[in-house]
CSV table of C-alpha atoms in Angstrom, one decimal:
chain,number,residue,atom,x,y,z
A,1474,UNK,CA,-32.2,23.7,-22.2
A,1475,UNK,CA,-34.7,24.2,-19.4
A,1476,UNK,CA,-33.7,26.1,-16.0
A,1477,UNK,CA,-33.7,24.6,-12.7
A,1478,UNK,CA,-35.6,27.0,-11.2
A,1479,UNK,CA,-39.1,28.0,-12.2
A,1480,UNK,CA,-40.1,32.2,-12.3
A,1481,UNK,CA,-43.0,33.0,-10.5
A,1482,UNK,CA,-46.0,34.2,-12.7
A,1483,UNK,CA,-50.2,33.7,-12.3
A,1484,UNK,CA,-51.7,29.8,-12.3
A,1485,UNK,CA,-52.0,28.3,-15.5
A,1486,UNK,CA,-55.2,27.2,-16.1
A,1487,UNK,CA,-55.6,23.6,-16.6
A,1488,UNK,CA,-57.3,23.7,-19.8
A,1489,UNK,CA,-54.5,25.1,-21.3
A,1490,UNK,CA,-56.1,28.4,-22.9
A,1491,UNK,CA,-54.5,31.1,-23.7
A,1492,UNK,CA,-55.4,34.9,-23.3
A,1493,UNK,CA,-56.1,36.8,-26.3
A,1494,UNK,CA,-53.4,38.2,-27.0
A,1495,UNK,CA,-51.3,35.4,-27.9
A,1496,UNK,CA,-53.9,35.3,-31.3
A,1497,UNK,CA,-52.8,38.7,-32.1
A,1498,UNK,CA,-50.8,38.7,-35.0
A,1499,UNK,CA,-49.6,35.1,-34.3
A,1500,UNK,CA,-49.8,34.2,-38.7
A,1501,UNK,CA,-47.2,36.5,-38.9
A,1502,UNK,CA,-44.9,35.2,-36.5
A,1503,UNK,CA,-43.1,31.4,-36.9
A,1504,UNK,CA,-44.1,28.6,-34.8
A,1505,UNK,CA,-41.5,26.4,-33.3
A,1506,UNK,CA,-41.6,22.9,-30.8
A,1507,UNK,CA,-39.1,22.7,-28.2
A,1508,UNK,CA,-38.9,19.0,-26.5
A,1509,UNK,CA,-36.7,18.7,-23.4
A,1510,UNK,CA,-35.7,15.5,-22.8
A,1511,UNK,CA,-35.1,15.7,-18.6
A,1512,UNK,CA,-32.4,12.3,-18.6
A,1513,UNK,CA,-28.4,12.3,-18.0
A,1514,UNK,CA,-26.6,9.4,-17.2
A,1515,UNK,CA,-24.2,11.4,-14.9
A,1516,UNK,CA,-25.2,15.0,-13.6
A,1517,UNK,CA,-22.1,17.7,-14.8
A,1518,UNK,CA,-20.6,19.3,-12.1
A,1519,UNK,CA,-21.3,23.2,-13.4
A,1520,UNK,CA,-25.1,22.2,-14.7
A,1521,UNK,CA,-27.9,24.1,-13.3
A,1522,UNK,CA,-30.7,22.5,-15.7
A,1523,UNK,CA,-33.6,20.6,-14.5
A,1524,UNK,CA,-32.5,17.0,-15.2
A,1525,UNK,CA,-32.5,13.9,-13.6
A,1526,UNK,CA,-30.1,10.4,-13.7
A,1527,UNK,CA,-32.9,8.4,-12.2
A,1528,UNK,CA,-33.8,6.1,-14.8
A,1529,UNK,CA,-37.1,5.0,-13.1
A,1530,UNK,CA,-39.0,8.1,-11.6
A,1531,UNK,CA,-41.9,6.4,-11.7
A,1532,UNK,CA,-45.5,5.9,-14.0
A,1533,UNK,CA,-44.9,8.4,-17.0
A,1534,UNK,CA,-42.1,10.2,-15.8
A,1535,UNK,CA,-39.7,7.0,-16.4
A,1536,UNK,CA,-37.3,6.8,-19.3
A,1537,UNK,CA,-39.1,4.1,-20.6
A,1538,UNK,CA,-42.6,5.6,-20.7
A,1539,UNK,CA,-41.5,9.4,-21.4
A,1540,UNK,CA,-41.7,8.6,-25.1
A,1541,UNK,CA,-45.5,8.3,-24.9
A,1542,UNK,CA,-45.9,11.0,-21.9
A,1543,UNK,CA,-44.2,13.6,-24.3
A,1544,UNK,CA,-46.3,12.9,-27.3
A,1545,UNK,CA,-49.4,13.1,-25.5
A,1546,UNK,CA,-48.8,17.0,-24.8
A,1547,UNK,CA,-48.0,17.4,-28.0
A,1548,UNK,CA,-51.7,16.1,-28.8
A,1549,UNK,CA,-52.6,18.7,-25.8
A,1550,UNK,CA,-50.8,21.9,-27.3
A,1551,UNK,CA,-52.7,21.2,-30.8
A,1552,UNK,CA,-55.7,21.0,-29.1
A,1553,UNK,CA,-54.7,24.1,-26.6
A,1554,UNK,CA,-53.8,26.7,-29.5
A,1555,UNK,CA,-56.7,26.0,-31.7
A,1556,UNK,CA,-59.6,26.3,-29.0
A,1557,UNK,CA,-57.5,29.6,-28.2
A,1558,UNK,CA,-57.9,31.0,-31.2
A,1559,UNK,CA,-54.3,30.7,-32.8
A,1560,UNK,CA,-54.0,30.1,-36.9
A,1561,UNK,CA,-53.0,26.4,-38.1
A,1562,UNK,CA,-49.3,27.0,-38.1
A,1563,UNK,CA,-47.1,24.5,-39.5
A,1564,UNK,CA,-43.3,23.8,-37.5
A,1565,UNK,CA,-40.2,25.9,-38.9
A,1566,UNK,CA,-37.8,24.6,-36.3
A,1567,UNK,CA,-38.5,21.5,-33.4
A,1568,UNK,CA,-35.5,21.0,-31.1
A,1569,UNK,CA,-35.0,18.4,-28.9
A,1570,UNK,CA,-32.8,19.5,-25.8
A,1571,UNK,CA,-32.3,18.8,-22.6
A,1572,UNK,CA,-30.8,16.7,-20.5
A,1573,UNK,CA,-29.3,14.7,-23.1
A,1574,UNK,CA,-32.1,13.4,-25.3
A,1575,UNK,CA,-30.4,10.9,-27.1
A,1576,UNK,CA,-30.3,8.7,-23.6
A,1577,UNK,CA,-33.9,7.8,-24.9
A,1578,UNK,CA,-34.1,5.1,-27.5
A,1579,UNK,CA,-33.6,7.5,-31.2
A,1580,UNK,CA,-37.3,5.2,-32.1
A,1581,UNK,CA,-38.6,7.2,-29.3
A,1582,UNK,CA,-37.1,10.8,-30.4
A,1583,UNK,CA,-38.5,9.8,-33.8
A,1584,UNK,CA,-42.2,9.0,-32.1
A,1585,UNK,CA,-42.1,12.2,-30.7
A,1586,UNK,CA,-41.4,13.7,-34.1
A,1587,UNK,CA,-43.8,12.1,-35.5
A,1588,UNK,CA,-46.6,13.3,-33.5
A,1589,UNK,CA,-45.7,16.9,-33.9
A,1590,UNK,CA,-45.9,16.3,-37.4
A,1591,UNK,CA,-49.2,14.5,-37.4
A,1592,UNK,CA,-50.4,17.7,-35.4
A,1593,UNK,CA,-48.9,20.6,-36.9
A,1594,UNK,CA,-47.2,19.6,-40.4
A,1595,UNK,CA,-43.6,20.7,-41.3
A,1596,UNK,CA,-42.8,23.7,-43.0
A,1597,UNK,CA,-40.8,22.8,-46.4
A,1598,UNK,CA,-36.8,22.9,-45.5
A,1599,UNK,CA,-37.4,23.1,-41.7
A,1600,UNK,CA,-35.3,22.7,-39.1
A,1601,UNK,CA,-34.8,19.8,-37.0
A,1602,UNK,CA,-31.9,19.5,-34.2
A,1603,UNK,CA,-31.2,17.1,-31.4
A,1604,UNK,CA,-29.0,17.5,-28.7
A,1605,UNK,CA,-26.4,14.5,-28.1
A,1606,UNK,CA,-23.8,13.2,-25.4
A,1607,UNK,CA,-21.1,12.0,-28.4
A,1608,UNK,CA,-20.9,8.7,-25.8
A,1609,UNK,CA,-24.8,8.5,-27.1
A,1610,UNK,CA,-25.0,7.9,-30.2
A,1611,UNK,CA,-24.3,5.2,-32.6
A,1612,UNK,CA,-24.1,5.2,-36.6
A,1613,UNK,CA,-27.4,3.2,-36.6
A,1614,UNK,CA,-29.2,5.8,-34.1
A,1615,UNK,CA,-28.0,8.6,-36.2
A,1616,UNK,CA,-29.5,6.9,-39.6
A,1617,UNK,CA,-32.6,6.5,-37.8
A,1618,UNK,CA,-32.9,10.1,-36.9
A,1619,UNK,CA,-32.0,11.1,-40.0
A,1620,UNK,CA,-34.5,9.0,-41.7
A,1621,UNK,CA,-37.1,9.9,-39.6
A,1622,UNK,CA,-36.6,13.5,-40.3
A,1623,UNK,CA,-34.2,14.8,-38.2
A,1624,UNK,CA,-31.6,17.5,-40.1
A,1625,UNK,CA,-28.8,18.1,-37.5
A,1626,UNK,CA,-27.3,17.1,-34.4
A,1627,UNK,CA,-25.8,19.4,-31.9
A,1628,UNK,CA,-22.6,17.7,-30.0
A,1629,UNK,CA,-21.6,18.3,-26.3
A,1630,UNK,CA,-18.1,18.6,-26.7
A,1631,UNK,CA,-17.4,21.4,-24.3
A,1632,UNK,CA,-13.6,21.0,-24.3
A,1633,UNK,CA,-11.1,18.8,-25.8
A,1634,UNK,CA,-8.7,18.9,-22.4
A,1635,UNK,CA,-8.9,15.8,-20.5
A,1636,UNK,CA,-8.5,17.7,-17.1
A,1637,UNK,CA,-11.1,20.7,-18.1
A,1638,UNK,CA,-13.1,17.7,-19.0
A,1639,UNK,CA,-12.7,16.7,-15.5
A,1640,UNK,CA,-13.1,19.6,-13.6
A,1641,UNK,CA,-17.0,20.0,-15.6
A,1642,UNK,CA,-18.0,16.5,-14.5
A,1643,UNK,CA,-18.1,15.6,-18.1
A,1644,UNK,CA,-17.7,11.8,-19.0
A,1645,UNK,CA,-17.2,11.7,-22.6
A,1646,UNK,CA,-13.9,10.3,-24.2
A,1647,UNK,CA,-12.8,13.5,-26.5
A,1648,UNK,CA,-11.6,11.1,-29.1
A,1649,UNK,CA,-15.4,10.1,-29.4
A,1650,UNK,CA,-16.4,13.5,-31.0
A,1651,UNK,CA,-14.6,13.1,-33.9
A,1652,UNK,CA,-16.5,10.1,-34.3
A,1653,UNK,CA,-19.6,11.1,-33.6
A,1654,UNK,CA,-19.4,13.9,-36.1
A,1655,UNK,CA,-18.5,11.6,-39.6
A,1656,UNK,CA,-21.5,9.0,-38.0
A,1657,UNK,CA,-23.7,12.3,-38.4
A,1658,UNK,CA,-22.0,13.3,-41.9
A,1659,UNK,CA,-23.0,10.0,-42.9
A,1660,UNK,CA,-26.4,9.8,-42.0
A,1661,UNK,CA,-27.1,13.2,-43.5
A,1662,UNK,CA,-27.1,15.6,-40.7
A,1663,UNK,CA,-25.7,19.2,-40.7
A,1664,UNK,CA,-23.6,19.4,-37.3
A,1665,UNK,CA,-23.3,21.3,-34.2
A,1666,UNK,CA,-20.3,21.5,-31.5
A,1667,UNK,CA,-21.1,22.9,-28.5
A,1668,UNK,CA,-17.9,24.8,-26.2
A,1669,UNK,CA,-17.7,26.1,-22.7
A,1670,UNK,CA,-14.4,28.0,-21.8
A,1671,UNK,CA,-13.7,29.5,-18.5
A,1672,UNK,CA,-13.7,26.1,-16.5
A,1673,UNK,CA,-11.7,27.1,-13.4
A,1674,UNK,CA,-7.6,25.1,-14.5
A,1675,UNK,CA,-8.2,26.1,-18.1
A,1676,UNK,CA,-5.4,28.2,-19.4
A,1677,UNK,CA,-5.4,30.4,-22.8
A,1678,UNK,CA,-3.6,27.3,-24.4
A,1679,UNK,CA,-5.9,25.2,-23.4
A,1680,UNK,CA,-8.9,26.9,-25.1
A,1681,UNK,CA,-6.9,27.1,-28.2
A,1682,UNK,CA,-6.5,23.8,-28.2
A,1683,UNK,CA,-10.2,22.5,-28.0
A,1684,UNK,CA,-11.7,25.5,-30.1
A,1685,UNK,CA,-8.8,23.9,-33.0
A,1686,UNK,CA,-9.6,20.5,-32.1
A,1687,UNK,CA,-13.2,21.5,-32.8
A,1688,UNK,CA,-13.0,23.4,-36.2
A,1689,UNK,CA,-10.6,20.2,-37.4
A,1690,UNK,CA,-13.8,18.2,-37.4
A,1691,UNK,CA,-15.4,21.0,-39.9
A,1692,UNK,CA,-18.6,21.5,-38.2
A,1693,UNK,CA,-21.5,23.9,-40.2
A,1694,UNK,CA,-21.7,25.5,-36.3
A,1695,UNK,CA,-19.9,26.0,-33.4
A,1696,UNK,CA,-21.7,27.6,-30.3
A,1697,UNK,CA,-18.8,28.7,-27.1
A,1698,UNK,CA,-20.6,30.1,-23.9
A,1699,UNK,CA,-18.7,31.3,-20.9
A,1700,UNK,CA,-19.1,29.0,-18.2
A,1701,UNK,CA,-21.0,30.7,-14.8
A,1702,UNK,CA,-21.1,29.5,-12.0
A,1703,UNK,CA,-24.9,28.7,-10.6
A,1704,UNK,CA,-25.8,28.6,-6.8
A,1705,UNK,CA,-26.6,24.7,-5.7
A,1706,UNK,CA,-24.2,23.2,-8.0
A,1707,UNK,CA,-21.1,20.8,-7.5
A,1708,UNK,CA,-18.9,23.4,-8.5
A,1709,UNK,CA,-20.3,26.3,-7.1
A,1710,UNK,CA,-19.9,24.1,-3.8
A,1711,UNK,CA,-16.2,23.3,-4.6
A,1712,UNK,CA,-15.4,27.1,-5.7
A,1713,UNK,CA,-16.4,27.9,-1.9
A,1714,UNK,CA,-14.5,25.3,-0.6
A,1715,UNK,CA,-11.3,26.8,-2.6
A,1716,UNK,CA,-11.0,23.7,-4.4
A,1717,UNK,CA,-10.9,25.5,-7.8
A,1718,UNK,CA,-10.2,29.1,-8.5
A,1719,UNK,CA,-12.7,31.8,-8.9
A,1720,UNK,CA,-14.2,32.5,-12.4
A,1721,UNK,CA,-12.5,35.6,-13.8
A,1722,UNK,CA,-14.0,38.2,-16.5
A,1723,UNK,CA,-10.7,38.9,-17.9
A,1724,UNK,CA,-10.0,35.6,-18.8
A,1725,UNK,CA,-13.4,35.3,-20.5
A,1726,UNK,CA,-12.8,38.1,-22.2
A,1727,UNK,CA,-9.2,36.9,-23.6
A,1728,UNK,CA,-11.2,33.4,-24.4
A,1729,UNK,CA,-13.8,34.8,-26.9
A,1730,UNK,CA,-11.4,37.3,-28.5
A,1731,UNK,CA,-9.4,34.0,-29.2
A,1732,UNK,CA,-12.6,32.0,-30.7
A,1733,UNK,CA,-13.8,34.6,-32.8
A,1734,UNK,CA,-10.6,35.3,-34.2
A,1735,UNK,CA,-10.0,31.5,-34.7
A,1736,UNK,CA,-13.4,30.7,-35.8
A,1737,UNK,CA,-13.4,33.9,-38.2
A,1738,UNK,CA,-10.2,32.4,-39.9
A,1739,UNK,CA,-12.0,29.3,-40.3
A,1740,UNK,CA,-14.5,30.3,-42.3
A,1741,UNK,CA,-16.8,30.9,-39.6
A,1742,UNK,CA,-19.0,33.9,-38.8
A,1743,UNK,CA,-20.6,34.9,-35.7
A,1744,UNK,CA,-24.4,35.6,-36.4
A,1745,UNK,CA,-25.6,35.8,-31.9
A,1746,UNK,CA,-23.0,36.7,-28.9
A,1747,UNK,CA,-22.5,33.0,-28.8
A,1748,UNK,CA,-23.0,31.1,-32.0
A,1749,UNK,CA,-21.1,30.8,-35.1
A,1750,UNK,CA,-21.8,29.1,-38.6
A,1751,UNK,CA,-20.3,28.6,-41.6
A,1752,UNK,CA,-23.2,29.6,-43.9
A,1753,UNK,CA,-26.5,31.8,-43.1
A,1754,UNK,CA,-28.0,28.9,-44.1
A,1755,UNK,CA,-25.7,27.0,-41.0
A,1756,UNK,CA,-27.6,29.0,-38.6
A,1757,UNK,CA,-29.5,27.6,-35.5
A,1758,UNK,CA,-33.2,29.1,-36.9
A,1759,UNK,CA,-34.5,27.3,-33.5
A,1760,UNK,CA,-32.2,29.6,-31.3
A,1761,UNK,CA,-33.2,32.7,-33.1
A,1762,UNK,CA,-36.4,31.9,-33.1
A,1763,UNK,CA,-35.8,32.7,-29.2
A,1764,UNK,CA,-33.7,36.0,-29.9
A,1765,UNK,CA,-37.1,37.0,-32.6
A,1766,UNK,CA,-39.9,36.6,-29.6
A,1767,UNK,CA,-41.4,34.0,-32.5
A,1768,UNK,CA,-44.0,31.6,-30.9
A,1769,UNK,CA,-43.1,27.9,-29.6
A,1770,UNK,CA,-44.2,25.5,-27.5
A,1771,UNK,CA,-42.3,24.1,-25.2
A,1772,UNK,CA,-42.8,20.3,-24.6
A,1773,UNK,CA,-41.7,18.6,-21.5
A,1774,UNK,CA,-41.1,19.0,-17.5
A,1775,UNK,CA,-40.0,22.6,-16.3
A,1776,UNK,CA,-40.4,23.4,-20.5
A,1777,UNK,CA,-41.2,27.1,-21.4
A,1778,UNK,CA,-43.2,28.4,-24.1
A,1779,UNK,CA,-44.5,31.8,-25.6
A,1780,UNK,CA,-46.8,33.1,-27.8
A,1781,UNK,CA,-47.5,36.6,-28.3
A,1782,UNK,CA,-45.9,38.0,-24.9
A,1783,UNK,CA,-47.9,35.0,-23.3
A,1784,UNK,CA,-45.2,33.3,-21.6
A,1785,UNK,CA,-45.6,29.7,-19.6
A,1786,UNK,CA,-43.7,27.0,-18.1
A,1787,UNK,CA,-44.7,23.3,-17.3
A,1788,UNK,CA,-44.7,21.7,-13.8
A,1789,UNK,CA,-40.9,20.8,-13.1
A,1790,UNK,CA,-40.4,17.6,-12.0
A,1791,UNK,CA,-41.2,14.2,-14.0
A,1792,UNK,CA,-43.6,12.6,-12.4
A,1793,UNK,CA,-45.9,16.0,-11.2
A,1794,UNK,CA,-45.4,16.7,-14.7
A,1795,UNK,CA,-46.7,13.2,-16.1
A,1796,UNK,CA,-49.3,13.3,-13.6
A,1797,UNK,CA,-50.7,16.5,-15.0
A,1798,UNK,CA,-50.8,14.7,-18.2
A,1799,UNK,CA,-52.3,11.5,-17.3
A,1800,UNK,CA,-55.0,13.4,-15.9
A,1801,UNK,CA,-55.8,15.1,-19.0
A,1802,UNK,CA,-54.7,18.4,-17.8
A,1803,UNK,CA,-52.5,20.9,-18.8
A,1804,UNK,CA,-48.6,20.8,-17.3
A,1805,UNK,CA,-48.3,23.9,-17.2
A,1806,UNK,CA,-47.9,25.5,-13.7
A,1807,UNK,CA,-47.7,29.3,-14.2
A,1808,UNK,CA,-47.8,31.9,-16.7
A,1809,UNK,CA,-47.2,35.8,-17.4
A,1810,UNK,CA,-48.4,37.9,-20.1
A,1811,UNK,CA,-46.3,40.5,-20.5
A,1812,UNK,CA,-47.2,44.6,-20.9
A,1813,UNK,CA,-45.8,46.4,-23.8
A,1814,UNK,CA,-43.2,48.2,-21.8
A,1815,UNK,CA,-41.7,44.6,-20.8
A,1816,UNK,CA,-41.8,43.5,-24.4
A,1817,UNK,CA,-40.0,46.5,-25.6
A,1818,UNK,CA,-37.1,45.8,-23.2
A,1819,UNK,CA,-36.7,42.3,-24.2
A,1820,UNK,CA,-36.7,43.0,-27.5
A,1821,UNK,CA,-33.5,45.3,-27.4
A,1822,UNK,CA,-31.9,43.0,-24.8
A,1823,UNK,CA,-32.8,40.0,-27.0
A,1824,UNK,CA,-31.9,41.5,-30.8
A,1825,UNK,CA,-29.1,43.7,-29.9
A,1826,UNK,CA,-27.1,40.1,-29.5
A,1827,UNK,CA,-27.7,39.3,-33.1
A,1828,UNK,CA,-24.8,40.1,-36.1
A,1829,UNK,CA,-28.3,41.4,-38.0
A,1830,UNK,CA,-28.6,44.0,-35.2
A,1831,UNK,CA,-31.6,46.2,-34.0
A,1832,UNK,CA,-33.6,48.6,-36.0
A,1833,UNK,CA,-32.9,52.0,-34.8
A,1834,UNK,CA,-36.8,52.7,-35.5
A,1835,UNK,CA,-37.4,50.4,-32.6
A,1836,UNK,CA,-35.8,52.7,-30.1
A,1837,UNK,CA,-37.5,55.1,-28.2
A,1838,UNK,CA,-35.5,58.7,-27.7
A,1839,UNK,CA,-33.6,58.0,-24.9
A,1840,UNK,CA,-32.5,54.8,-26.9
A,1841,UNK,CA,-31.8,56.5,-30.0
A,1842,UNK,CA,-30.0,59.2,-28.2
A,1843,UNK,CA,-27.6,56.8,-26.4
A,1844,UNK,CA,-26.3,55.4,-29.8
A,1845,UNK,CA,-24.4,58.2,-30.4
A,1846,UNK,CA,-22.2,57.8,-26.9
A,1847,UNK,CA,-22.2,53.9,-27.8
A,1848,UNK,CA,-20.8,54.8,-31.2
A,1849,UNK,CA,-17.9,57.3,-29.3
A,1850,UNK,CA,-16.9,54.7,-26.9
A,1851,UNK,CA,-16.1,51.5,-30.0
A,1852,UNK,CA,-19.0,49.5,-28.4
A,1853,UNK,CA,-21.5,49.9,-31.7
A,1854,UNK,CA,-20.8,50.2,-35.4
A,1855,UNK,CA,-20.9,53.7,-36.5
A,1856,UNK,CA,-21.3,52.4,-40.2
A,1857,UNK,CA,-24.1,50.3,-39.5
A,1858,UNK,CA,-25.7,53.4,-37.6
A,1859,UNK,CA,-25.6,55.3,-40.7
A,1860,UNK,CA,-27.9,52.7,-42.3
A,1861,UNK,CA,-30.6,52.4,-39.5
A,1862,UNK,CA,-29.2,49.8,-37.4
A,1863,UNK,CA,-27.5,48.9,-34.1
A,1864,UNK,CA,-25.0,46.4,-34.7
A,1865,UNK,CA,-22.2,45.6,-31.7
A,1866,UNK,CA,-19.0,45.9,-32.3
A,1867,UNK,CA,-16.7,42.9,-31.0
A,1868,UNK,CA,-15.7,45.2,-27.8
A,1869,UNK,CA,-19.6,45.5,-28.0
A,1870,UNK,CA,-20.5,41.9,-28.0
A,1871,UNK,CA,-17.9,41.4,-24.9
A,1872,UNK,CA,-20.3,44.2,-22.8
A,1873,UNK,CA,-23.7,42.7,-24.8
A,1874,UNK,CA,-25.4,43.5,-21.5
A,1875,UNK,CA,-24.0,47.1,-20.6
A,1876,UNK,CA,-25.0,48.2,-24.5
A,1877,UNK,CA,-28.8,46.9,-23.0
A,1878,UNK,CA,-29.1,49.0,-20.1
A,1879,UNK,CA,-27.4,52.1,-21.8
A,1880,UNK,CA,-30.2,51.7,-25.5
A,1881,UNK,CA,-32.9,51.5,-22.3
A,1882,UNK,CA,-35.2,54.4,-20.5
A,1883,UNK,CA,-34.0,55.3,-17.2
């Protein structure tokens, strides 16, 4: 998904080159596509992510031309990282997210697809996911998908409570899901459920209830993030007005201890903070592609990419963004290439999330010092320690970010 907001960072430069040190060392790193797909039919009430319900925006930026505007980046970004040097890569992961991407025809998606391929080539057994409203989808889009390559679909289903439903804006019917899920079976595809708990209304007994509701369906993955509340949204607006309650930590807290513990007894086995799958195999390799610092480009308005501690971000609204590429031009508005010091800290604060945990070589002193105190106070796994590694505890994974600042220098 693709922030609202865009960081600041230097001008891209409109030929889309890269700096040099995105080469360096990139054939050892994977190479991943990332396609946001900027179109909802109704905005969500608690969504902070640059996307738009206007069907027509206008030239490429429309719904019905965004097919053909996408592709022709991904002809850009083949032609980018080659005159800059990188190795012919082929795709280990392409996810399509957004927005909700399968509000554009699943020919379309598959057009998209298709170019990548035509560009890059797919890496034997890789990875391809969609994003999907369950409202969006039919058996025959999902067989399309599938047959044009296409390996798994990752449901919305944030709740199975009509009134949490309500309160997040969403407009899905919950008895769609289950639906949507054996349509995907079906075709072929591995499946995703998506979860949010927190929603201001939603008690304990709720959450069980959509977190069983969701495991009933058997899903190879279930990812469950803690709402937050985002400045310039509907329900940041009605949390100031006192229409809903304020979001408490606590009850976070009590949520994921309940979803890991359910999910655990399911079969399922958390492998990020987040994200649970049934198998290794059943992980999302496109997400942890993210957690790795691997290379991707990101295809779309307001999309990110990175390469090598090259980070940039496309133009973010539709039609600037088509207008870039009509004009031959490179979308992408700004960019930072990050110093070593920078890479080091997101590193830790990007592995440390992962059940594989953090080398302890990685560490500098002060890091490897602080693992001690962290192994005292429950928060990372003195076994684990033993062997070399910095793996978070469950209390761990519920203070993921204090773990972060205590591994870092002063």
């Amino acid at each position: 998904m693709t922030p609202s907001a865009l960081p600041l960072g230097d001008p891209a430069p409109a030929d889309g080159l890269l700096p040099a040190q995105a080469a360096d060392g990139a054939a050892d790193r994977n190479f991943g596509l990332y396609v946001h797909i900027p179109f909802c039919s109704v905005r969500c009430g608690y969504c902070d992510f640059n996307t738009y319900t206007a069907t027509e925006l206008g030239g490429g930026a429309s719904q019905a031309a965004y097919g053909g505007t996408a592709a022709e980046e991904v002809r850009f970004a083949a032609r980018a990282l080659k005159a800059s040097g990188l190795p012919d890569r082929k795709m280990g992961t392409v996810f399509f997210g957004g927005g909700t991407p399968t509000l554009l025809p699943a020919e379309d998606l598959a057009g998209i697809l298709k170019t990548a391929v035509d560009m890059w080539g797919l890496e034997p057994g890789a990875e391809v996911t969609t994003e999907a409203n369950p409202d969006s989808v039919t058996p025959q889009s999902l067989q399309l998908l599938a047959d044009a390559g296409f390996t798994r679909v990752s449901f919305g289903m944030q709740s199975a409570v009509p009134h949490v439903l309500a309160v997040l804006d969403r407009t899905h019917t919950p008895s769609r899901v289950p639906e949507a899920v054996k349509w995907a079976r079906d075709a072929g595809l591995n499946v995703s459920v998506d979860l949010i708990y927190g929603t201001p209304g939603e008690s304990l007994e709720d959450w069980k209830v959509s977190v069983n509701e969701a495991l009933s369906y058997e899903p190879d993955h279930i990812s469950a993030y803690a709402l937050i509340i985002e400045e310039g949204t509907k329900l940041a607006a009605r949390m100031r007005r006192g229409e809903v309650p304020p979001i408490d930590d606590d009850d976070h807290a009590d949520k994921y201890l309940v979803a890991d513990e359910l999910m655990t007894a399911a079969g399922l086995s958390w492998y990020e903070v987040s994200n649970w799958a049934r198998t290794p195999a059943d992980q999302c390799r496109h997400n942890l592609a993210y957690w790795r610092s691997d290379d991707w480009w990101g295809i779309g308005p307001g999309a990110h990419s990175h390469a090598g501690g090259v980070r940039w971000w496309n133009a973010k609204h539709p039609t600037a963004y088509a207008q870039r590429i009509a004009a031959g031009a490179s979308p992408a508005v700004g960019r930072e290439t990050l110093d070593a010091e920078t890479r080091y800290v997101e590193d830790i604060m990007l592995r440390t999330r992962l059940a594989e945990g953090l080398e302890l070589s990685r560490l500098k002193d002060s890091g490897r010092l602080a693992v001690a105190g962290l192994m005292a106070d429950g928060l990372v796994d003195a076994k684990a320690a033993l062997t070399g590694r910095v793996l978070l505890t469950t209390k761990g994974r519920l203070l993921a970010d204090a773990v972060v600042r205590r591994l870092l220098p002063d």
